[in-house]
Tab-separated table of N, CA and C in Angstrom:
chain	number	residue	atom	x	y	z
A	1	MET	N	257.377	7.842	-31.415
A	1	MET	CA	257.856	8.702	-32.604
A	1	MET	C	257.264	8.011	-33.951
A	2	THR	N	257.027	8.882	-34.915
A	2	THR	CA	256.464	8.442	-36.280
A	2	THR	C	257.788	8.254	-37.194
A	3	ASP	N	257.520	8.216	-38.337
A	3	ASP	CA	258.573	8.003	-39.284
A	3	ASP	C	259.462	9.462	-39.698
A	4	LYS	N	258.886	10.338	-39.003
A	4	LYS	CA	259.547	11.649	-39.133
A	4	LYS	C	260.894	11.653	-38.661
A	5	VAL	N	261.870	12.093	-39.200
A	5	VAL	CA	263.346	12.233	-38.866
A	5	VAL	C	263.291	13.631	-37.929
A	6	ALA	N	263.914	13.382	-36.727
A	6	ALA	CA	264.004	14.413	-35.773
A	6	ALA	C	265.400	14.922	-35.995
A	7	ARG	N	265.445	16.336	-36.063
A	7	ARG	CA	266.849	16.750	-36.258
A	7	ARG	C	267.237	17.300	-34.690
A	8	VAL	N	268.456	17.106	-34.552
A	8	VAL	CA	269.075	17.325	-33.131
A	8	VAL	C	270.169	18.107	-33.475
A	9	ALA	N	270.104	19.447	-32.904
A	9	ALA	CA	271.135	20.387	-32.864
A	9	ALA	C	272.036	20.105	-31.792
A	10	ILE	N	273.445	20.231	-32.166
A	10	ILE	CA	274.467	20.078	-31.299
A	10	ILE	C	275.146	21.415	-31.382
A	11	LEU	N	275.222	22.046	-30.161
A	11	LEU	CA	275.754	23.276	-30.080
A	11	LEU	C	276.821	23.413	-29.028
A	12	GLY	N	277.765	24.253	-29.129
A	12	GLY	CA	278.751	24.376	-28.113
A	12	GLY	C	280.119	25.200	-28.684
A	13	GLY	N	280.733	25.692	-27.741
A	13	GLY	CA	282.028	26.448	-28.305
A	13	GLY	C	282.918	25.512	-28.718
A	14	GLU	N	284.218	26.116	-29.219
A	14	GLU	CA	285.070	25.351	-29.989
A	14	GLU	C	285.739	24.342	-29.233
A	15	SER	N	286.029	23.252	-29.553
A	15	SER	CA	286.626	22.078	-28.944
A	15	SER	C	285.997	21.705	-27.745
A	16	THR	N	284.665	21.497	-27.841
A	16	THR	CA	283.984	20.872	-26.758
A	16	THR	C	283.299	19.615	-27.268
A	17	GLY	N	283.713	18.914	-28.317
A	17	GLY	CA	283.379	17.743	-28.712
A	17	GLY	C	282.088	17.449	-29.412
A	18	LYS	N	281.613	18.472	-30.153
A	18	LYS	CA	280.318	18.543	-30.988
A	18	LYS	C	280.279	17.245	-31.946
A	19	SER	N	281.653	17.390	-32.747
A	19	SER	CA	281.795	16.527	-33.821
A	19	SER	C	281.584	15.056	-33.388
A	20	THR	N	282.604	14.905	-32.271
A	20	THR	CA	282.800	13.548	-31.687
A	20	THR	C	281.350	13.052	-31.215
A	21	LEU	N	280.545	13.958	-30.589
A	21	LEU	CA	279.342	13.442	-29.962
A	21	LEU	C	278.496	13.302	-31.256
A	22	ALA	N	278.308	14.002	-32.138
A	22	ALA	CA	277.396	13.925	-33.457
A	22	ALA	C	277.708	12.392	-33.928
A	23	ALA	N	279.073	12.249	-34.176
A	23	ALA	CA	279.446	10.947	-34.786
A	23	ALA	C	279.103	9.780	-33.839
A	24	ALA	N	279.177	9.834	-32.594
A	24	ALA	CA	278.896	8.781	-31.711
A	24	ALA	C	277.221	8.449	-31.573
A	25	LEU	N	276.784	9.516	-31.606
A	25	LEU	CA	275.128	9.427	-31.518
A	25	LEU	C	274.763	8.827	-32.995
A	26	ALA	N	275.262	9.195	-33.970
A	26	ALA	CA	274.813	8.581	-35.287
A	26	ALA	C	275.131	7.106	-35.492
A	27	GLU	N	276.310	6.723	-34.734
A	27	GLU	CA	276.664	5.387	-34.771
A	27	GLU	C	275.722	4.638	-33.929
A	28	ARG	N	275.389	5.356	-32.569
A	28	ARG	CA	274.396	4.575	-31.817
A	28	ARG	C	273.059	4.320	-32.346
A	29	TYR	N	272.520	5.400	-33.040
A	29	TYR	CA	271.146	5.151	-33.648
A	29	TYR	C	271.218	4.622	-35.020
A	30	ARG	N	272.418	4.343	-35.573
A	30	ARG	CA	272.448	3.865	-36.921
A	30	ARG	C	272.032	4.807	-37.901
A	31	THR	N	272.313	6.037	-38.009
A	31	THR	CA	271.844	7.036	-38.845
A	31	THR	C	273.143	7.845	-39.267
A	32	ILE	N	273.021	8.967	-39.767
A	32	ILE	CA	274.082	9.807	-40.262
A	32	ILE	C	274.019	11.074	-39.434
A	33	TRP	N	275.021	11.865	-39.551
A	33	TRP	CA	275.214	13.273	-38.950
A	33	TRP	C	275.747	14.215	-40.037
A	34	VAL	N	275.477	15.416	-39.743
A	34	VAL	CA	275.874	16.685	-40.643
A	34	VAL	C	277.092	17.305	-40.156
A	35	PRO	N	278.263	17.063	-40.590
A	35	PRO	CA	279.585	17.773	-40.118
A	35	PRO	C	279.304	19.281	-40.058
A	36	GLU	N	280.233	19.860	-39.529
A	36	GLU	CA	280.260	21.361	-39.506
A	36	GLU	C	280.769	21.973	-40.701
A	37	TYR	N	280.080	22.646	-41.468
A	37	TYR	CA	280.469	23.304	-42.659
A	37	TYR	C	281.689	24.180	-42.493
A	38	LEU	N	281.696	25.010	-41.410
A	38	LEU	CA	282.708	25.958	-41.021
A	38	LEU	C	284.041	25.411	-41.214
A	39	ARG	N	284.232	24.157	-40.591
A	39	ARG	CA	285.538	23.416	-40.865
A	39	ARG	C	286.117	23.375	-42.132
A	40	GLU	N	285.194	22.985	-43.057
A	40	GLU	CA	285.592	22.780	-44.484
A	40	GLU	C	285.803	24.335	-44.997
A	41	PHE	N	284.997	25.185	-44.626
A	41	PHE	CA	285.362	26.636	-45.098
A	41	PHE	C	286.873	27.102	-44.878
A	42	VAL	N	287.110	26.732	-43.491
A	42	VAL	CA	288.531	27.390	-42.940
A	42	VAL	C	289.590	26.459	-43.631
A	43	GLU	N	289.356	25.254	-43.889
A	43	GLU	CA	290.372	24.327	-44.624
A	43	GLU	C	290.539	24.847	-46.097
A	44	THR	N	289.481	25.092	-46.813
A	44	THR	CA	289.660	25.596	-48.184
A	44	THR	C	290.080	26.978	-48.389
A	45	GLN	N	289.651	27.824	-47.455
A	45	GLN	CA	289.976	29.366	-47.516
A	45	GLN	C	291.271	29.468	-46.692
A	46	GLN	N	291.748	28.735	-46.047
A	46	GLN	CA	292.973	28.989	-45.199
A	46	GLN	C	292.943	30.142	-44.426
A	47	ARG	N	291.775	30.375	-43.848
A	47	ARG	CA	291.575	31.461	-43.031
A	47	ARG	C	290.144	31.531	-42.377
A	48	THR	N	290.159	32.229	-41.183
A	48	THR	CA	288.696	32.254	-40.688
A	48	THR	C	287.866	33.138	-41.245
A	49	PRO	N	286.450	32.980	-41.276
A	49	PRO	CA	285.623	33.747	-42.086
A	49	PRO	C	285.385	35.235	-41.674
A	50	LEU	N	285.043	36.047	-42.273
A	50	LEU	CA	284.855	37.375	-42.129
A	50	LEU	C	283.284	37.706	-41.952
A	51	SER	N	283.009	38.836	-41.376
A	51	SER	CA	281.392	39.164	-40.941
A	51	SER	C	280.677	38.888	-41.999
A	52	HIS	N	280.992	39.335	-43.218
A	52	HIS	CA	279.972	39.396	-44.388
A	52	HIS	C	279.963	37.949	-44.965
A	53	GLU	N	280.473	36.777	-44.424
A	53	GLU	CA	280.514	35.473	-44.861
A	53	GLU	C	279.723	34.640	-44.006
A	54	GLN	N	279.368	35.148	-42.804
A	54	GLN	CA	278.580	34.380	-41.901
A	54	GLN	C	277.258	33.679	-42.415
A	55	PHE	N	276.537	34.644	-42.910
A	55	PHE	CA	275.168	34.168	-43.528
A	55	PHE	C	275.419	33.019	-44.604
A	56	GLY	N	276.523	33.171	-45.497
A	56	GLY	CA	276.805	32.055	-46.424
A	56	GLY	C	277.061	30.871	-45.699
A	57	ILE	N	277.886	30.795	-44.616
A	57	ILE	CA	278.331	29.815	-44.066
A	57	ILE	C	277.054	28.962	-43.399
A	58	ALA	N	276.194	29.717	-42.648
A	58	ALA	CA	275.059	29.249	-42.204
A	58	ALA	C	274.033	28.579	-43.077
A	59	SER	N	273.993	29.289	-44.251
A	59	SER	CA	273.108	28.746	-45.301
A	59	SER	C	273.667	27.585	-45.954
A	60	THR	N	274.976	27.459	-46.049
A	60	THR	CA	275.358	26.082	-46.519
A	60	THR	C	275.394	25.138	-45.531
A	61	GLN	N	275.553	25.371	-44.238
A	61	GLN	CA	275.205	24.409	-43.216
A	61	GLN	C	273.814	23.753	-43.343
A	62	VAL	N	272.814	24.753	-43.615
A	62	VAL	CA	271.460	24.263	-43.722
A	62	VAL	C	271.287	23.472	-45.055
A	63	GLU	N	271.848	23.863	-46.010
A	63	GLU	CA	271.858	23.036	-47.377
A	63	GLU	C	272.477	21.644	-47.162
A	64	HIS	N	273.432	21.690	-46.454
A	64	HIS	CA	274.032	20.099	-46.168
A	64	HIS	C	273.011	19.253	-45.335
A	65	GLU	N	272.231	20.081	-44.340
A	65	GLU	CA	271.248	19.277	-43.662
A	65	GLU	C	270.181	18.662	-44.307
A	66	ARG	N	269.706	19.660	-45.446
A	66	ARG	CA	268.616	19.320	-46.259
A	66	ARG	C	269.082	18.213	-47.344
A	67	ALA	N	270.292	18.129	-47.675
A	67	ALA	CA	270.760	17.251	-48.662
A	67	ALA	C	270.937	15.866	-48.049
A	68	LEU	N	271.297	15.794	-46.572
A	68	LEU	CA	271.416	14.595	-45.939
A	68	LEU	C	269.991	13.898	-45.196
A	69	LEU	N	269.220	14.822	-45.017
A	69	LEU	CA	267.870	14.490	-44.436
A	69	LEU	C	267.419	13.358	-44.886
A	70	PRO	N	267.118	13.001	-46.384
A	70	PRO	CA	266.578	11.737	-46.751
A	70	PRO	C	267.387	10.500	-46.445
A	71	GLN	N	268.621	10.705	-46.195
A	71	GLN	CA	269.557	9.471	-45.911
A	71	GLN	C	269.370	9.074	-44.258
A	72	ALA	N	268.776	10.020	-43.662
A	72	ALA	CA	268.716	9.631	-41.984
A	72	ALA	C	267.737	8.725	-41.779
A	73	SER	N	267.897	8.054	-40.631
A	73	SER	CA	266.895	7.092	-40.049
A	73	SER	C	266.679	7.589	-38.528
A	74	ARG	N	265.424	8.034	-38.389
A	74	ARG	CA	264.885	8.481	-37.139
A	74	ARG	C	265.584	9.679	-36.693
A	75	PHE	N	266.769	9.937	-36.679
A	75	PHE	CA	267.567	11.249	-36.372
A	75	PHE	C	268.454	11.688	-37.412
A	76	LEU	N	268.704	13.072	-37.262
A	76	LEU	CA	269.749	13.630	-38.172
A	76	LEU	C	270.493	14.467	-37.031
A	77	PHE	N	271.695	14.119	-36.690
A	77	PHE	CA	272.531	14.755	-35.708
A	77	PHE	C	273.292	15.949	-36.302
A	78	CYS	N	272.997	17.100	-36.074
A	78	CYS	CA	273.604	18.215	-36.728
A	78	CYS	C	274.738	18.810	-35.894
A	79	ASP	N	276.008	18.766	-36.391
A	79	ASP	CA	276.942	19.530	-35.708
A	79	ASP	C	277.166	20.852	-36.060
A	80	THR	N	276.597	21.774	-35.235
A	80	THR	CA	276.261	22.985	-35.405
A	80	THR	C	275.109	23.376	-36.195
A	81	THR	N	274.705	24.780	-36.193
A	81	THR	CA	273.492	25.198	-36.644
A	81	THR	C	273.729	26.698	-37.022
A	82	PRO	N	272.677	27.288	-37.777
A	82	PRO	CA	272.765	28.779	-37.897
A	82	PRO	C	272.744	29.557	-36.540
A	83	ARG	N	272.134	28.933	-35.612
A	83	ARG	CA	272.091	29.659	-34.261
A	83	ARG	C	273.642	29.763	-33.610
A	84	MET	N	274.386	28.708	-33.961
A	84	MET	CA	275.755	28.535	-33.582
A	84	MET	C	276.560	29.694	-34.355
A	85	THR	N	276.392	29.791	-35.678
A	85	THR	CA	277.149	30.728	-36.497
A	85	THR	C	276.662	32.266	-36.011
A	86	ALA	N	275.346	32.287	-35.573
A	86	ALA	CA	275.088	33.557	-35.177
A	86	ALA	C	275.664	34.053	-33.781
A	87	MET	N	275.883	32.985	-32.808
A	87	MET	CA	276.591	33.228	-31.695
A	87	MET	C	277.968	33.619	-31.870
A	88	TYR	N	278.669	33.105	-32.742
A	88	TYR	CA	280.142	33.320	-33.084
A	88	TYR	C	280.233	34.796	-33.672
A	89	SER	N	279.119	35.014	-34.451
A	89	SER	CA	279.045	36.467	-35.214
A	89	SER	C	278.994	37.458	-34.003
A	90	LEU	N	278.203	37.012	-32.991
A	90	LEU	CA	277.870	38.140	-31.908
A	90	LEU	C	279.244	38.328	-31.226
A	91	HIS	N	279.845	37.123	-30.905
A	91	HIS	CA	281.117	37.173	-30.199
A	91	HIS	C	282.305	37.819	-30.832
A	92	TYR	N	282.585	37.529	-32.105
A	92	TYR	CA	283.469	38.215	-32.773
A	92	TYR	C	283.381	39.593	-33.562
A	93	PHE	N	282.118	39.758	-34.001
A	93	PHE	CA	281.915	40.828	-34.789
A	93	PHE	C	280.863	41.788	-34.055
A	94	GLY	N	280.381	41.475	-32.879
A	94	GLY	CA	279.542	42.396	-32.209
A	94	GLY	C	277.934	42.484	-32.571
A	95	ALA	N	277.746	41.670	-33.517
A	95	ALA	CA	276.269	41.741	-33.987
A	95	ALA	C	276.048	40.559	-34.916
A	96	ILE	N	274.648	40.334	-35.114
A	96	ILE	CA	274.132	39.214	-35.953
A	96	ILE	C	273.497	40.068	-37.226
A	97	ASP	N	274.002	39.679	-38.383
A	97	ASP	CA	273.294	40.464	-39.441
A	97	ASP	C	271.940	39.970	-39.718
A	98	ALA	N	271.084	40.741	-40.334
A	98	ALA	CA	269.709	40.503	-40.575
A	98	ALA	C	269.338	39.251	-41.230
A	99	GLY	N	270.144	38.938	-42.113
A	99	GLY	CA	269.782	37.611	-42.786
A	99	GLY	C	270.179	36.369	-42.098
A	100	LEU	N	271.311	36.394	-41.336
A	100	LEU	CA	271.630	35.346	-40.393
A	100	LEU	C	270.531	35.195	-39.412
A	101	ASP	N	270.092	36.265	-38.654
A	101	ASP	CA	269.215	36.369	-37.739
A	101	ASP	C	267.810	35.778	-38.252
A	102	ALA	N	267.437	35.985	-39.343
A	102	ALA	CA	266.176	35.396	-40.074
A	102	ALA	C	266.430	33.932	-40.153
A	103	LEU	N	267.450	33.592	-40.784
A	103	LEU	CA	267.711	32.278	-40.887
A	103	LEU	C	267.804	31.302	-39.595
A	104	MET	N	268.455	31.965	-38.661
A	104	MET	CA	268.534	31.287	-37.387
A	104	MET	C	267.093	31.180	-36.739
A	105	ARG	N	266.321	32.075	-36.842
A	105	ARG	CA	264.942	32.167	-36.282
A	105	ARG	C	263.971	31.252	-36.964
A	106	SER	N	264.088	31.068	-38.263
A	106	SER	CA	263.359	30.087	-39.237
A	106	SER	C	263.624	28.760	-39.261
A	107	HIS	N	264.889	28.458	-38.630
A	107	HIS	CA	265.268	27.131	-38.811
A	107	HIS	C	265.296	26.422	-37.299
A	108	ALA	N	264.286	25.612	-37.040
A	108	ALA	CA	264.116	25.197	-35.601
A	108	ALA	C	264.596	23.704	-35.653
A	109	TYR	N	264.949	23.244	-34.676
A	109	TYR	CA	265.315	21.686	-34.366
A	109	TYR	C	264.238	21.237	-33.397
A	110	ASP	N	264.305	19.706	-33.474
A	110	ASP	CA	263.452	19.049	-32.616
A	110	ASP	C	264.049	18.910	-31.012
A	111	PHE	N	265.429	18.837	-31.140
A	111	PHE	CA	266.026	18.643	-29.786
A	111	PHE	C	267.315	19.504	-29.928
A	112	THR	N	267.612	19.961	-28.695
A	112	THR	CA	269.073	20.870	-28.718
A	112	THR	C	269.898	20.365	-27.623
A	113	ILE	N	271.103	19.887	-27.946
A	113	ILE	CA	272.272	19.405	-27.032
A	113	ILE	C	273.306	20.493	-27.026
A	114	VAL	N	273.823	20.859	-25.789
A	114	VAL	CA	274.747	21.913	-25.720
A	114	VAL	C	276.018	20.964	-25.045
A	115	THR	N	277.137	21.010	-25.609
A	115	THR	CA	278.212	20.366	-25.157
A	115	THR	C	279.047	21.270	-24.213
A	116	ALA	N	279.259	20.747	-22.930
A	116	ALA	CA	279.927	21.599	-21.926
A	116	ALA	C	281.459	21.788	-22.296
A	117	PRO	N	282.085	22.733	-21.822
A	117	PRO	CA	283.305	23.165	-22.230
A	117	PRO	C	284.348	22.680	-20.994
A	118	THR	N	284.191	21.366	-20.509
A	118	THR	CA	285.017	20.848	-19.421
A	118	THR	C	285.774	19.761	-19.819
A	119	ASN	N	285.935	19.384	-21.254
A	119	ASN	CA	286.824	18.414	-21.747
A	119	ASN	C	288.176	19.290	-21.998
A	120	PRO	N	289.212	18.492	-22.067
A	120	PRO	CA	290.542	19.334	-22.398
A	120	PRO	C	290.537	20.037	-23.663
A	121	TRP	N	290.814	21.323	-23.744
A	121	TRP	CA	290.910	22.086	-24.879
A	121	TRP	C	292.012	21.451	-25.793
A	122	SER	N	291.769	21.541	-27.091
A	122	SER	CA	292.720	21.012	-28.030
A	122	SER	C	292.701	21.967	-29.262
A	123	GLY	N	293.874	22.493	-29.632
A	123	GLY	CA	293.907	23.349	-30.699
A	123	GLY	C	293.976	22.726	-31.964
A	124	ASP	N	293.190	23.128	-33.127
A	124	ASP	CA	293.110	22.560	-34.328
A	124	ASP	C	293.211	23.571	-35.513
A	125	GLY	N	294.398	24.044	-35.691
A	125	GLY	CA	294.667	24.702	-36.836
A	125	GLY	C	294.044	26.237	-36.717
A	126	LEU	N	293.393	26.747	-37.552
A	126	LEU	CA	292.954	28.119	-37.803
A	126	LEU	C	291.758	28.311	-36.837
A	127	MET	N	290.947	27.338	-36.818
A	127	MET	CA	289.652	27.475	-35.944
A	127	MET	C	289.829	27.691	-34.372
A	128	ARG	N	290.990	27.475	-33.849
A	128	ARG	CA	290.985	27.232	-32.440
A	128	ARG	C	291.747	28.583	-31.833
A	129	ASP	N	290.928	29.208	-30.964
A	129	ASP	CA	291.347	30.436	-30.173
A	129	ASP	C	291.685	30.149	-28.687
A	130	GLY	N	291.271	29.198	-28.104
A	130	GLY	CA	291.779	28.936	-26.724
A	130	GLY	C	290.526	28.642	-25.864
A	131	ASP	N	290.806	28.258	-24.579
A	131	ASP	CA	289.973	27.964	-23.512
A	131	ASP	C	288.884	29.154	-23.248
A	132	GLU	N	289.685	30.444	-23.231
A	132	GLU	CA	288.971	31.418	-22.603
A	132	GLU	C	287.785	31.997	-23.654
A	133	VAL	N	288.132	31.905	-25.020
A	133	VAL	CA	287.048	32.235	-26.010
A	133	VAL	C	285.870	30.998	-25.814
A	134	ARG	N	286.339	29.710	-25.728
A	134	ARG	CA	285.547	28.606	-25.544
A	134	ARG	C	284.418	28.920	-24.351
A	135	GLN	N	284.952	29.240	-23.398
A	135	GLN	CA	284.092	29.584	-21.953
A	135	GLN	C	283.037	30.672	-22.374
A	136	ALA	N	283.709	31.754	-23.015
A	136	ALA	CA	282.902	32.917	-23.257
A	136	ALA	C	281.718	32.626	-24.289
A	137	VAL	N	282.025	31.810	-25.299
A	137	VAL	CA	280.906	31.301	-26.255
A	137	VAL	C	279.934	30.440	-25.680
A	138	HIS	N	280.508	29.591	-24.770
A	138	HIS	CA	279.508	28.666	-24.049
A	138	HIS	C	278.547	29.333	-23.278
A	139	LYS	N	279.083	30.476	-22.519
A	139	LYS	CA	278.121	31.159	-21.816
A	139	LYS	C	277.103	32.023	-22.558
A	140	LEU	N	277.611	32.506	-23.821
A	140	LEU	CA	276.776	33.221	-24.615
A	140	LEU	C	275.710	32.211	-25.204
A	141	VAL	N	276.067	31.037	-25.661
A	141	VAL	CA	275.127	30.150	-26.264
A	141	VAL	C	273.953	29.715	-25.044
A	142	VAL	N	274.391	29.454	-23.911
A	142	VAL	CA	273.487	29.242	-22.822
A	142	VAL	C	272.385	30.322	-22.692
A	143	GLU	N	273.091	31.456	-22.463
A	143	GLU	CA	272.306	32.602	-22.181
A	143	GLU	C	271.232	32.864	-23.339
A	144	HIS	N	271.716	32.763	-24.683
A	144	HIS	CA	270.751	32.867	-25.739
A	144	HIS	C	269.566	32.008	-25.745
A	145	LEU	N	269.959	30.515	-25.408
A	145	LEU	CA	269.045	29.384	-25.623
A	145	LEU	C	267.817	29.941	-24.391
A	146	GLN	N	268.434	30.197	-23.406
A	146	GLN	CA	267.542	30.558	-21.974
A	146	GLN	C	266.492	31.708	-22.518
A	147	SER	N	267.157	32.741	-23.041
A	147	SER	CA	266.356	34.027	-23.290
A	147	SER	C	265.338	33.791	-24.594
A	148	ALA	N	265.921	32.774	-25.397
A	148	ALA	CA	264.844	32.473	-26.378
A	148	ALA	C	263.794	31.368	-26.073
A	149	GLY	N	263.919	31.021	-24.837
A	149	GLY	CA	262.976	29.889	-24.444
A	149	GLY	C	263.133	28.418	-25.178
A	150	ILE	N	264.354	28.192	-25.708
A	150	ILE	CA	264.684	26.917	-26.306
A	150	ILE	C	265.183	25.958	-25.258
A	151	PRO	N	264.409	24.826	-24.998
A	151	PRO	CA	264.873	23.812	-24.182
A	151	PRO	C	266.150	23.210	-24.654
A	152	TYR	N	267.052	22.802	-23.853
A	152	TYR	CA	268.378	22.099	-24.231
A	152	TYR	C	268.861	21.225	-23.116
A	153	LEU	N	269.557	20.335	-23.422
A	153	LEU	CA	270.230	19.306	-22.552
A	153	LEU	C	271.795	19.727	-22.656
A	154	LEU	N	272.208	19.903	-21.471
A	154	LEU	CA	273.834	20.251	-21.281
A	154	LEU	C	274.417	18.897	-20.979
A	155	VAL	N	275.241	18.396	-21.841
A	155	VAL	CA	275.861	17.310	-21.750
A	155	VAL	C	277.253	17.406	-21.135
A	156	ASP	N	277.746	16.493	-20.306
A	156	ASP	CA	279.315	16.656	-19.716
A	156	ASP	C	279.873	15.205	-19.630
A	157	GLY	N	281.131	15.187	-19.289
A	157	GLY	CA	281.711	14.064	-19.057
A	157	GLY	C	282.465	13.643	-20.450
A	158	ASP	N	282.662	12.232	-20.312
A	158	ASP	CA	283.400	11.802	-21.560
A	158	ASP	C	282.519	11.393	-22.535
A	159	VAL	N	282.890	10.960	-23.693
A	159	VAL	CA	281.920	10.676	-24.875
A	159	VAL	C	280.832	9.689	-24.517
A	160	ALA	N	281.307	8.594	-23.791
A	160	ALA	CA	280.194	7.665	-23.466
A	160	ALA	C	279.056	8.260	-22.603
A	161	GLN	N	279.591	9.069	-21.539
A	161	GLN	CA	278.498	9.698	-20.695
A	161	GLN	C	277.780	10.703	-21.342
A	162	ARG	N	278.334	11.450	-22.372
A	162	ARG	CA	277.543	12.387	-23.133
A	162	ARG	C	276.538	11.718	-23.933
A	163	VAL	N	276.903	10.665	-24.645
A	163	VAL	CA	275.939	9.849	-25.423
A	163	VAL	C	274.871	9.256	-24.438
A	164	GLN	N	275.124	8.752	-23.400
A	164	GLN	CA	274.195	8.154	-22.450
A	164	GLN	C	273.215	9.175	-21.953
A	165	GLN	N	273.699	10.441	-21.577
A	165	GLN	CA	272.985	11.475	-21.142
A	165	GLN	C	271.813	11.961	-22.343
A	166	THR	N	272.338	11.937	-23.697
A	166	THR	CA	271.470	12.238	-24.673
A	166	THR	C	270.493	11.251	-24.894
A	167	VAL	N	270.870	10.002	-24.834
A	167	VAL	CA	269.949	8.741	-25.001
A	167	VAL	C	268.742	8.956	-23.728
A	168	ASP	N	269.185	9.257	-22.644
A	168	ASP	CA	268.294	9.274	-21.487
A	168	ASP	C	267.340	10.538	-21.857
A	169	TYR	N	267.817	11.696	-22.289
A	169	TYR	CA	267.148	12.812	-22.730
A	169	TYR	C	265.957	12.528	-23.727
A	170	LEU	N	266.414	11.718	-24.876
A	170	LEU	CA	265.470	11.358	-25.717
A	170	LEU	C	264.467	10.325	-25.339
A	171	LEU	N	264.893	9.479	-24.370
A	171	LEU	CA	263.801	8.512	-23.792
A	171	LEU	C	262.856	9.236	-22.827
A	172	ALA	N	263.271	10.314	-22.262
A	172	ALA	CA	262.570	11.051	-21.336
A	172	ALA	C	261.297	11.913	-22.145
A	173	ALA	N	261.785	12.123	-23.431
A	173	ALA	CA	260.969	12.854	-24.558
A	173	ALA	C	260.008	11.666	-25.130
A	174	GLY	N	260.133	10.489	-24.712
A	174	GLY	CA	259.104	9.461	-25.229
A	174	GLY	C	259.748	8.817	-26.660
A	175	ILE	N	261.240	8.972	-26.741
A	175	ILE	CA	261.647	8.319	-27.999
A	175	ILE	C	262.416	6.930	-27.517
A	176	ASP	N	261.950	5.910	-28.214
A	176	ASP	CA	262.588	4.584	-28.018
A	176	ASP	C	264.149	4.740	-28.195
A	177	ASP	N	264.769	4.129	-27.402
A	177	ASP	CA	266.290	4.291	-27.395
A	177	ASP	C	266.883	3.155	-28.257
A	178	ARG	N	265.955	2.283	-28.677
A	178	ARG	CA	266.787	1.096	-29.570
A	178	ARG	C	267.037	1.671	-30.934
A	179	PRO	N	268.201	1.411	-31.483
A	179	PRO	CA	268.594	1.664	-32.622
A	179	PRO	C	267.853	1.014	-33.740
A	180	LEU	N	267.409	1.674	-34.805
A	180	LEU	CA	266.697	1.031	-35.770
A	180	LEU	C	267.676	0.077	-36.656
A	181	LEU	N	267.023	-1.099	-37.201
A	181	LEU	CA	268.100	-1.750	-37.981
A	181	LEU	C	267.842	-1.316	-39.284
A	182	LYS	N	269.181	-1.211	-39.934
A	182	LYS	CA	268.894	-0.835	-41.460
A	182	LYS	C	269.131	-2.055	-42.348
């Protein structure tokens, strides 16, 4: 791989370990990760977002990626993407608005990782709806990625297993697995 920073999308339903995996991968590769903006939105607003706020949430997520990209080394691990926001829009509101759809389609990632919803479900304030929603969203994400022809790796197991599965996936793609020294 060249000096280019590869952006790695980490997708999955709620409480599937996206943030934990992003942080662990960033530590493994001595780089940074982009936290999920939706969590900040919910904490600040003290409510879940409405349909008309989805595009703004996804746009802010992209802005955070752009702001952190210059600080990344080899990889930028992204805890969610506009595609995930679109999947939640589809699940909760029955549609993806045109602006969010355009943002999702124009914002590609070098690699996509999907976290399996097999870890214990854990509620976390206003953002958590339960395992039934988590399973439904997971199915929606996988079907969407398949229909869009986007290759992805489904990771499962504990955090160490998920990290190793991702490292192996990146190795298979021809990326050296040694962390860069900073």
